[in-house]
Short mmCIF file of C-alpha atoms in Angstrom, two decimals:
data_model
loop_
_atom_site.label_atom_id
_atom_site.label_comp_id
_atom_site.label_asym_id
_atom_site.label_seq_id
_atom_site.Cartn_x
_atom_site.Cartn_y
_atom_site.Cartn_z
CA MET A 1 7.85 -39.66 76.37
CA LYS A 2 8.17 -36.60 77.93
CA VAL A 3 12.06 -35.57 77.67
CA LEU A 4 14.07 -33.27 79.96
CA LEU A 5 16.51 -31.17 77.02
CA THR A 6 19.66 -28.74 78.93
CA ALA A 7 22.27 -29.38 75.91
CA PRO A 8 21.46 -25.56 73.02
CA TYR A 9 19.26 -27.52 71.00
CA GLU A 10 19.03 -23.87 68.74
CA ASN A 11 18.71 -25.75 65.08
CA GLU A 12 14.92 -24.71 63.91
CA LYS A 13 15.11 -27.68 62.15
CA ALA A 14 16.58 -30.20 65.11
CA PHE A 15 14.44 -28.84 67.85
CA GLY A 16 11.74 -30.36 65.69
CA GLU A 17 12.85 -33.04 64.65
CA LEU A 18 13.26 -34.25 68.18
CA GLU A 19 9.32 -33.31 68.75
CA GLY A 20 8.51 -34.72 66.32
CA LEU A 21 10.31 -38.29 67.82
CA VAL A 22 9.42 -38.15 70.95
CA GLY A 23 7.40 -36.62 71.75
CA GLU A 24 6.78 -33.31 74.90
CA VAL A 25 10.51 -31.93 74.91
CA ILE A 26 10.91 -29.27 77.65
CA TYR A 27 13.97 -27.38 77.54
CA ARG A 28 16.27 -25.83 80.20
CA PRO A 29 19.42 -25.28 78.18
CA TRP A 30 22.27 -24.92 80.98
CA LYS A 31 24.34 -21.66 78.45
CA PRO A 32 21.44 -19.15 79.69
CA HIS A 33 21.85 -20.24 83.78
CA GLY A 34 25.64 -19.94 82.99
CA ARG A 35 26.77 -22.62 83.42
CA ALA A 36 26.68 -26.79 83.18
CA TYR A 37 23.83 -27.91 85.62
CA ASN A 38 24.84 -29.75 88.96
CA PRO A 39 23.30 -33.06 90.79
CA ALA A 40 21.55 -31.65 92.63
CA GLU A 41 20.01 -29.21 89.95
CA LEU A 42 19.93 -32.49 87.75
CA ILE A 43 17.64 -34.56 90.47
CA ASP A 44 15.42 -30.92 90.74
CA LEU A 45 14.86 -30.77 87.15
CA LEU A 46 13.94 -33.70 86.27
CA ARG A 47 11.50 -35.00 89.19
CA ASP A 48 10.00 -31.08 88.88
CA THR A 49 9.22 -31.40 85.22
CA GLY A 50 8.18 -35.81 85.38
CA ALA A 51 11.55 -35.71 82.89
CA GLU A 52 11.58 -40.09 81.37
CA ALA A 53 14.14 -38.87 79.63
CA LEU A 54 17.99 -36.54 79.43
CA ILE A 55 19.62 -34.40 76.46
CA ALA A 56 22.71 -32.56 78.14
CA GLU A 57 25.93 -32.31 77.13
CA HIS A 58 28.02 -30.65 79.97
CA ASP A 59 26.06 -31.17 82.61
CA GLU A 60 27.07 -33.73 85.95
CA ILE A 61 24.74 -36.81 85.13
CA THR A 62 26.02 -37.73 87.91
CA ALA A 63 25.43 -42.14 89.96
CA GLU A 64 23.58 -39.83 92.33
CA VAL A 65 21.44 -38.41 89.50
CA LEU A 66 21.34 -41.94 87.60
CA HIS A 67 19.84 -43.81 91.69
CA ALA A 68 17.03 -40.82 91.98
CA ASN A 69 16.13 -41.53 88.30
CA PRO A 70 16.10 -45.51 87.49
CA SER A 71 13.36 -45.01 85.00
CA LEU A 72 14.91 -42.95 82.30
CA LYS A 73 13.59 -44.51 79.43
CA PHE A 74 18.18 -43.08 77.88
CA VAL A 75 20.14 -40.06 78.08
CA GLY A 76 21.99 -38.45 76.02
CA ILE A 77 24.74 -37.59 75.97
CA CYS A 78 26.03 -34.17 73.18
CA ARG A 79 29.48 -34.64 73.40
CA GLY A 80 32.14 -37.44 71.15
CA THR A 81 33.26 -38.81 74.04
CA PRO A 82 30.56 -39.58 77.56
CA SER A 83 33.63 -38.41 80.45
CA ASN A 84 30.02 -36.68 82.16
CA ILE A 85 28.22 -39.66 83.02
CA ASP A 86 28.81 -42.38 85.54
CA LEU A 87 28.16 -44.75 83.01
CA PRO A 88 28.46 -48.20 84.73
CA VAL A 89 25.36 -47.41 87.05
CA ALA A 90 23.68 -46.62 84.15
CA THR A 91 24.72 -49.47 82.16
CA LYS A 92 23.94 -51.31 85.48
CA LEU A 93 20.32 -49.65 85.23
CA GLY A 94 19.71 -50.86 82.24
CA ILE A 95 19.79 -47.59 81.09
CA PRO A 96 21.35 -46.20 77.38
CA VAL A 97 23.55 -43.68 76.93
CA PHE A 98 23.71 -42.50 73.16
CA ASN A 99 27.23 -39.82 72.40
CA THR A 100 27.42 -37.31 69.62
CA PRO A 101 30.96 -38.96 68.25
CA ALA A 102 32.37 -36.62 65.45
CA ARG A 103 30.62 -33.83 66.25
CA ASN A 104 33.17 -31.51 66.67
CA ALA A 105 35.40 -32.83 63.91
CA GLN A 106 35.70 -30.38 62.11
CA ALA A 107 35.97 -27.61 64.02
CA VAL A 108 38.97 -28.82 65.42
CA ALA A 109 40.52 -29.80 62.33
CA GLU A 110 40.22 -26.40 60.29
CA MET A 111 41.75 -24.73 63.89
CA PHE A 112 44.41 -27.24 63.69
CA ILE A 113 46.04 -26.98 60.93
CA ALA A 114 44.54 -22.33 61.18
CA ASN A 115 47.55 -22.63 65.09
CA VAL A 116 50.05 -25.01 62.49
CA ILE A 117 50.21 -22.54 59.72
CA THR A 118 50.31 -19.82 62.19
CA LEU A 119 53.15 -20.94 64.05
CA MET A 120 54.87 -21.81 60.76
CA ARG A 121 54.59 -18.91 59.30
CA ASN A 122 55.22 -16.95 62.44
CA THR A 123 51.99 -14.77 61.71
CA LEU A 124 52.26 -13.76 65.70
CA PRO A 125 55.03 -12.57 65.66
CA ALA A 126 54.94 -10.46 62.14
CA VAL A 127 52.18 -8.67 63.44
CA ASP A 128 53.03 -8.06 66.49
CA TRP A 129 55.90 -6.20 64.55
CA LEU A 130 53.66 -4.06 62.74
CA GLU A 131 51.65 -3.12 65.33
CA ASN A 132 54.27 -1.92 66.80
CA LYS A 133 55.50 0.20 63.95
CA ASN A 134 58.40 -1.59 63.17
CA TRP A 135 59.56 -1.17 59.95
CA GLY A 136 61.73 0.74 58.67
CA VAL A 137 62.95 1.78 55.89
CA GLY A 138 64.42 -1.57 54.58
CA ALA A 139 61.80 -2.57 51.52
CA HIS A 140 63.53 -6.78 52.58
CA THR A 141 63.18 -6.42 56.28
CA SER A 142 59.92 -8.29 57.78
CA TYR A 143 60.60 -10.02 54.01
CA LEU A 144 63.59 -12.16 55.61
CA GLN A 145 62.67 -11.89 59.28
CA PHE A 146 59.37 -13.12 58.97
CA LYS A 147 59.81 -16.00 56.22
CA GLY A 148 58.35 -19.25 57.07
CA ASN A 149 57.97 -22.75 55.99
CA GLU A 150 54.49 -24.28 53.75
CA LEU A 151 52.44 -27.28 55.90
CA ALA A 152 52.21 -29.07 51.83
CA GLY A 153 54.59 -31.84 51.56
CA LYS A 154 54.76 -31.67 55.93
CA LYS A 155 54.98 -35.39 57.62
CA VAL A 156 52.16 -34.77 59.86
CA GLY A 157 51.34 -37.53 62.31
CA MET A 158 48.58 -37.96 64.27
CA VAL A 159 48.83 -40.59 67.58
CA GLY A 160 45.46 -41.44 67.97
CA PHE A 161 43.21 -41.65 64.07
CA GLY A 162 39.77 -41.27 65.15
CA ALA A 163 37.08 -38.60 64.12
CA VAL A 164 39.72 -35.08 63.89
CA GLY A 165 42.60 -37.18 62.89
CA GLN A 166 40.54 -38.54 59.45
CA HIS A 167 39.25 -35.13 59.27
CA ILE A 168 42.74 -33.46 59.33
CA ALA A 169 43.70 -36.16 57.11
CA ARG A 170 42.08 -35.71 54.03
CA MET A 171 42.08 -32.13 54.16
CA LEU A 172 45.17 -31.73 54.85
CA SER A 173 45.31 -34.28 50.94
CA SER A 174 45.21 -30.89 48.85
CA PHE A 175 47.79 -28.97 50.22
CA PRO A 176 49.21 -32.56 49.92
CA SER A 177 50.95 -33.84 53.36
CA GLU A 178 52.45 -36.78 54.19
CA ILE A 179 49.80 -38.61 56.97
CA TYR A 180 51.55 -40.90 59.83
CA TYR A 181 48.60 -42.52 62.34
CA PHE A 182 49.16 -44.15 65.41
CA ASP A 183 45.90 -46.57 65.80
CA PRO A 184 46.09 -50.21 67.54
CA TYR A 185 42.17 -49.38 67.04
CA TYR A 186 41.90 -48.90 63.75
CA THR A 187 43.19 -49.76 60.73
CA ASP A 188 41.84 -47.58 57.67
CA GLU A 189 41.93 -49.27 54.61
CA ASN A 190 43.38 -46.16 52.34
CA THR A 191 47.08 -46.81 51.37
CA ALA A 192 47.95 -42.77 51.28
CA TYR A 193 47.84 -42.63 55.27
CA LYS A 194 50.71 -45.17 56.97
CA LYS A 195 50.25 -46.31 60.12
CA VAL A 196 53.21 -47.42 62.40
CA GLU A 197 54.36 -47.35 65.54
CA LEU A 198 54.45 -43.92 68.08
CA THR A 199 58.16 -44.55 67.68
CA GLU A 200 58.68 -43.46 64.39
CA LEU A 201 55.50 -40.84 63.76
CA PHE A 202 57.72 -39.18 66.83
CA SER A 203 60.69 -38.92 65.18
CA SER A 204 59.63 -38.96 61.26
CA CYS A 205 56.73 -36.41 61.09
CA ASP A 206 57.11 -32.65 60.94
CA VAL A 207 53.81 -32.29 62.80
CA VAL A 208 52.89 -35.20 65.54
CA GLY A 209 49.00 -34.03 66.85
CA ILE A 210 47.36 -36.12 69.17
CA HIS A 211 44.06 -37.18 69.27
CA LEU A 212 43.48 -39.58 72.38
CA PRO A 213 40.58 -40.04 75.26
CA VAL A 214 41.46 -40.40 78.75
CA THR A 215 41.34 -44.09 79.73
CA PRO A 216 44.20 -45.64 82.43
CA GLU A 217 46.00 -46.78 79.09
CA THR A 218 46.30 -43.39 77.64
CA VAL A 219 47.73 -40.77 81.17
CA GLY A 220 50.55 -39.93 80.83
CA MET A 221 51.16 -42.31 77.93
CA ILE A 222 53.50 -38.48 75.56
CA ASP A 223 55.90 -38.70 77.33
CA ALA A 224 60.39 -37.74 77.52
CA LYS A 225 60.59 -41.75 75.66
CA TYR A 226 58.65 -40.05 72.79
CA LEU A 227 58.57 -35.79 73.08
CA SER A 228 62.73 -36.59 72.87
CA LEU A 229 62.19 -37.90 69.55
CA LEU A 230 60.90 -34.65 68.11
CA LYS A 231 62.79 -33.07 65.17
CA LYS A 232 64.05 -29.64 65.68
CA GLU A 233 61.38 -28.73 63.33
CA ALA A 234 59.10 -30.87 64.55
CA ILE A 235 55.57 -29.36 65.86
CA PHE A 236 53.92 -30.62 68.21
CA VAL A 237 50.04 -30.28 68.76
CA ASN A 238 47.79 -30.92 71.04
CA THR A 239 43.63 -30.33 71.32
CA ALA A 240 42.88 -33.63 73.09
CA ARG A 241 42.98 -33.80 76.21
CA ALA A 242 46.04 -32.21 78.95
CA THR A 243 46.03 -35.38 80.52
CA VAL A 244 47.45 -37.85 78.37
CA VAL A 245 51.31 -35.90 78.06
CA ASN A 246 53.42 -35.47 80.68
CA ARG A 247 53.38 -31.37 81.00
CA GLU A 248 56.17 -31.52 82.97
CA ASP A 249 58.10 -33.12 79.61
CA LEU A 250 56.87 -31.28 77.10
CA LEU A 251 58.05 -27.76 79.11
CA MET A 252 61.22 -29.34 79.48
CA LEU A 253 61.24 -30.27 75.56
CA LEU A 254 60.30 -25.95 74.66
CA GLU A 255 62.18 -24.25 77.11
CA ALA A 256 65.61 -26.79 75.38
CA GLY A 257 64.70 -25.35 72.24
CA GLN A 258 64.96 -28.82 71.35
CA ILE A 259 61.54 -28.16 69.02
CA ARG A 260 60.48 -25.98 66.86
CA GLY A 261 56.80 -25.54 68.99
CA ALA A 262 53.78 -26.13 69.77
CA VAL A 263 50.29 -25.46 69.40
CA LEU A 264 47.59 -26.43 72.83
CA ASP A 265 44.98 -25.83 73.09
CA VAL A 266 44.32 -28.48 76.86
CA PHE A 267 45.76 -27.86 79.70
CA TYR A 268 46.06 -29.46 83.28
CA HIS A 269 43.80 -27.09 85.05
CA GLU A 270 40.90 -24.99 83.88
CA PRO A 271 41.53 -22.45 84.71
CA PRO A 272 45.85 -23.08 84.04
CA ASP A 273 47.88 -23.17 87.35
CA GLU A 274 52.07 -22.12 86.89
CA ILE A 275 53.13 -24.95 85.20
CA ASP A 276 50.58 -24.73 82.28
CA TYR A 277 51.42 -20.47 82.44
CA LYS A 278 55.03 -21.52 81.82
CA MET A 279 53.94 -23.24 78.72
CA ILE A 280 50.98 -20.66 77.76
CA LEU A 281 53.15 -17.66 77.48
CA HIS A 282 56.41 -18.91 75.83
CA LYS A 283 56.65 -17.51 72.78
CA ASN A 284 57.05 -20.82 70.38
CA VAL A 285 53.49 -21.57 71.88
CA ILE A 286 50.10 -20.65 70.55
CA ALA A 287 47.72 -21.32 73.32
CA THR A 288 44.12 -21.37 73.35
CA PRO A 289 41.61 -21.70 76.09
CA HIS A 290 39.74 -25.10 75.54
CA ILE A 291 38.12 -23.77 72.55
CA ALA A 292 39.25 -26.06 68.49
CA GLY A 293 36.00 -27.55 69.32
CA ALA A 294 33.93 -24.23 69.90
CA THR A 295 31.59 -22.89 66.68
CA HIS A 296 28.07 -22.44 66.68
CA GLU A 297 27.85 -25.13 64.03
CA VAL A 298 28.45 -27.93 67.20
CA GLU A 299 25.76 -27.30 68.04
CA ASP A 300 24.09 -28.59 65.04
CA HIS A 301 26.27 -31.02 63.80
CA HIS A 302 25.31 -32.51 68.07
CA ALA A 303 21.38 -32.58 67.38
CA PHE A 304 22.02 -34.25 64.11
CA ILE A 305 23.70 -36.39 65.63
CA MET A 306 21.72 -37.40 68.92
CA ASN A 307 18.44 -36.82 66.81
CA ASN A 308 19.75 -40.35 64.07
CA ASN A 309 20.37 -41.73 66.41
CA LEU A 310 17.08 -41.60 68.80
CA LYS A 311 15.05 -43.04 65.24
CA GLU A 312 17.69 -46.09 64.60
CA TYR A 313 16.78 -47.10 67.90
CA PHE A 314 13.15 -46.90 69.34
CA VAL A 315 12.29 -46.22 65.45
CA ASN A 316 14.25 -48.36 63.51
CA GLY A 317 14.95 -50.79 66.12
CA ASN A 318 18.65 -50.58 65.57
CA LYS A 319 19.68 -51.81 69.34
CA THR A 320 23.66 -52.22 68.07
CA ILE A 321 23.86 -48.54 67.14
CA ARG A 322 27.74 -46.97 67.32
CA GLN A 323 26.66 -44.32 69.07
CA LEU A 324 25.39 -46.89 71.71
CA VAL A 325 28.34 -46.06 73.87
CA ASN A 326 27.18 -48.27 77.01
CA LYS A 327 28.94 -50.85 76.06
CA ALA A 328 31.87 -49.90 74.50
CA VAL A 329 32.66 -46.76 76.92
CA LEU A 330 33.39 -49.72 79.20
CA GLU A 331 36.24 -51.03 77.49
CA ASN A 332 37.64 -48.87 78.18
CA LEU A 333 36.56 -45.70 76.07
CA ASN A 334 37.25 -47.00 72.47
CA VAL A 335 34.49 -45.29 70.65
#
């Protein structure tokens, strides 16, 4: 099989493993290109290389691309949620689509915890204070001014308890923190985690994290109804998708000082618009430019996960592997 690979596969072991699985790999990663390939470019690449399958990361695999290549043996999407492919068309054409769930779960979990602690310990204003040479004679000035809180012993709530939420829960077990979660599609057998409804989660937890995909039922799901329940000392975190939260309601909450602050990695518009920047520049917000999952190790993870998908499906004959997402994604992206 001849496979066009546009996703990063820099790990030599993973690349060699892929070659052993499929035969010929034509490597045209999108990163040197400077951006994801658009549909016209993908059609040209597939035609010019004679590729029989495609493994991509961010490229736009539209209906046009798929109809121009209806005999693809498979499409691999090196992302947790394969939102950049027209999945109904792929399914109609009988093209198996694989994804790489949990590829960035460790990275996002680490950044979630790091930034929550940064906010709780007043680290950034303390750094700014020190760099601006505000340390006077009083030995206890900084000690008193920037005294923060520990994450240990706090109640942490996960809205959505997939790979990222579960990674965070496991990492917080050593602090320890109490874990609450809301997820109608999942029940964890670990009785140390408490499954609750959204109203209890928002009203009870000291930290609330959003870990939802974008679906018709989740867009705008987190609004004033739930945000208004947050405690005054609560921290709100969104490292998932911006549109699942009503940003006007969140901004109103922040500007009114009704919560301690927020950690935000995703925005309605990227690059941000004026409303996004009102949140980004708020003194009680730690904002990052959609980099929670941006580590070098994530690319290694997605390569090995994808290789395992292909091995299970084509070599071991496992036609119902979890990462085969055609049916699951069509059923409201519950993957």
